[in-house]
Amino acid sequence: YSHPLIAVFARTASTREVRTMLLDQDGFLLALGELYESTREQGTVSLTFKQLKPDPEKDGNEVPCVLVRARSERRKISTRIERQDAGRFQVLLTATMRAACSNLEKVKKRPRHT
């Protein structure tokens, strides 16, 4: 099957330049780790999941899949996960997120007044 091209936007001094790149699952997880590392001191990374229904007429793909996107303030990445790869990807994504979230501070709760 063919992956959709992923557009990564980079700002230059005068224009907005679009570079296209193709990320497979392993490349996405490595880039996600780099995103988490670059925002360790300050910043956020958001993940979104979108279910894609198969459209055999458009792209010849008959297997349902999920589009996974990660975004920070400066960079956007995404990948496509098919049904048979979902379990493996979820295990690796969980490990990547746990490694990146090791220095979260515990929130102090205020006591409740009853």
CSV table of C-alpha atoms in Angstrom, one decimal:
chain,number,residue,atom,x,y,z
A,1,TYR,CA,0.0,0.0,0.0
A,2,SER,CA,1.1,3.6,-0.4
A,3,HIS,CA,1.6,5.9,2.5
A,4,PRO,CA,0.3,9.5,2.2
A,5,LEU,CA,3.0,12.0,2.1
A,6,ILE,CA,3.4,13.9,5.3
A,7,ALA,CA,4.0,17.6,5.0
A,8,VAL,CA,6.4,19.2,7.5
A,9,PHE,CA,6.2,22.9,7.6
A,10,ALA,CA,9.4,24.9,8.3
A,11,ARG,CA,9.3,28.6,8.5
A,12,THR,CA,12.0,30.6,6.8
A,13,ALA,CA,12.6,34.4,7.0
A,14,SER,CA,10.2,35.3,4.2
A,15,THR,CA,8.0,32.4,3.2
A,16,ARG,CA,6.6,29.2,4.6
A,17,GLU,CA,8.4,26.3,3.0
A,18,VAL,CA,6.8,22.8,2.8
A,19,ARG,CA,9.0,19.7,2.9
A,20,THR,CA,7.4,16.3,2.4
A,21,MET,CA,8.7,13.2,4.1
A,22,LEU,CA,7.5,9.7,4.6
A,23,LEU,CA,7.5,8.2,8.1
A,24,ASP,CA,7.1,4.5,8.8
A,25,GLN,CA,6.1,3.2,12.2
A,26,ASP,CA,9.6,2.9,13.6
A,27,GLY,CA,10.7,6.3,12.2
A,28,PHE,CA,7.6,7.8,13.7
A,29,LEU,CA,8.5,6.4,17.2
A,30,LEU,CA,12.1,7.7,16.9
A,31,ALA,CA,10.9,11.1,15.9
A,32,LEU,CA,8.3,11.1,18.7
A,33,GLY,CA,11.1,10.4,21.2
A,34,GLU,CA,13.0,13.3,19.8
A,35,LEU,CA,9.9,15.5,20.1
A,36,TYR,CA,9.6,14.6,23.7
A,37,GLU,CA,13.3,15.2,24.3
A,38,SER,CA,13.1,18.6,22.7
A,39,THR,CA,10.2,19.6,24.9
A,40,ARG,CA,11.5,18.1,28.1
A,41,GLU,CA,12.2,21.5,29.8
A,42,GLN,CA,9.4,23.5,28.2
A,43,GLY,CA,6.6,22.8,25.7
A,44,THR,CA,4.0,20.3,24.9
A,45,VAL,CA,3.5,17.3,22.6
A,46,SER,CA,0.0,16.3,21.6
A,47,LEU,CA,-1.0,13.0,20.0
A,48,THR,CA,-4.2,12.5,18.0
A,49,PHE,CA,-5.6,9.3,16.5
A,50,LYS,CA,-8.0,9.3,13.5
A,51,GLN,CA,-9.7,6.2,12.2
A,52,LEU,CA,-9.5,6.0,8.4
A,53,LYS,CA,-12.1,3.9,6.6
A,54,PRO,CA,-10.8,2.0,3.5
A,55,ASP,CA,-11.5,3.5,0.1
A,56,PRO,CA,-10.5,0.9,-2.5
A,57,GLU,CA,-11.4,3.2,-5.4
A,58,LYS,CA,-9.2,6.0,-4.2
A,59,ASP,CA,-6.0,4.4,-2.9
A,60,GLY,CA,-6.5,0.6,-3.4
A,61,ASN,CA,-6.3,0.0,0.3
A,62,GLU,CA,-9.0,-2.3,1.7
A,63,VAL,CA,-7.7,-2.6,5.3
A,64,PRO,CA,-9.0,-0.1,7.8
A,65,CYS,CA,-6.2,1.8,9.5
A,66,VAL,CA,-5.5,4.6,12.0
A,67,LEU,CA,-3.6,7.8,11.3
A,68,VAL,CA,-1.5,8.8,14.3
A,69,ARG,CA,-0.3,12.4,14.5
A,70,ALA,CA,2.1,14.1,16.9
A,71,ARG,CA,2.6,17.8,17.1
A,72,SER,CA,4.8,20.2,19.1
A,73,GLU,CA,5.2,23.9,18.6
A,74,ARG,CA,7.7,23.5,15.9
A,75,ARG,CA,7.2,20.2,14.2
A,76,LYS,CA,4.4,17.8,13.0
A,77,ILE,CA,4.8,14.1,12.3
A,78,SER,CA,2.4,11.4,11.4
A,79,THR,CA,2.2,7.7,10.4
A,80,ARG,CA,-0.4,5.2,9.3
A,81,ILE,CA,-1.1,2.0,11.3
A,82,GLU,CA,-2.9,-0.9,9.8
A,83,ARG,CA,-5.0,-3.4,11.8
A,84,GLN,CA,-2.4,-6.2,12.0
A,85,ASP,CA,0.3,-3.8,13.3
A,86,ALA,CA,-1.8,-2.1,15.9
A,87,GLY,CA,-0.9,-4.3,18.9
A,88,ARG,CA,2.9,-4.0,18.3
A,89,PHE,CA,2.7,-0.3,17.7
A,90,GLN,CA,0.7,0.3,20.9
A,91,VAL,CA,3.2,-1.5,23.0
A,92,LEU,CA,6.1,0.5,21.5
A,93,LEU,CA,4.2,3.8,21.8
A,94,THR,CA,3.4,3.1,25.4
A,95,ALA,CA,7.1,2.4,26.1
A,96,THR,CA,8.1,5.6,24.3
A,97,MET,CA,5.6,7.7,26.3
A,98,ARG,CA,6.6,6.2,29.6
A,99,ALA,CA,10.3,6.8,29.0
A,100,ALA,CA,9.5,10.5,28.1
A,101,CYS,CA,7.2,11.1,31.0
A,102,SER,CA,9.7,10.1,33.7
A,103,ASN,CA,10.2,13.6,35.2
A,104,LEU,CA,6.6,14.7,35.6
A,105,GLU,CA,6.0,16.5,38.9
A,106,LYS,CA,3.3,15.2,41.2
A,107,VAL,CA,0.5,17.7,41.6
A,108,LYS,CA,-0.2,18.8,45.1
A,109,LYS,CA,-3.9,18.6,45.9
A,110,ARG,CA,-5.6,21.0,48.2
A,111,PRO,CA,-7.5,19.5,51.1
A,112,ARG,CA,-11.2,19.4,50.7
A,113,HIS,CA,-13.4,21.3,53.1
A,114,THR,CA,-16.5,19.4,54.0
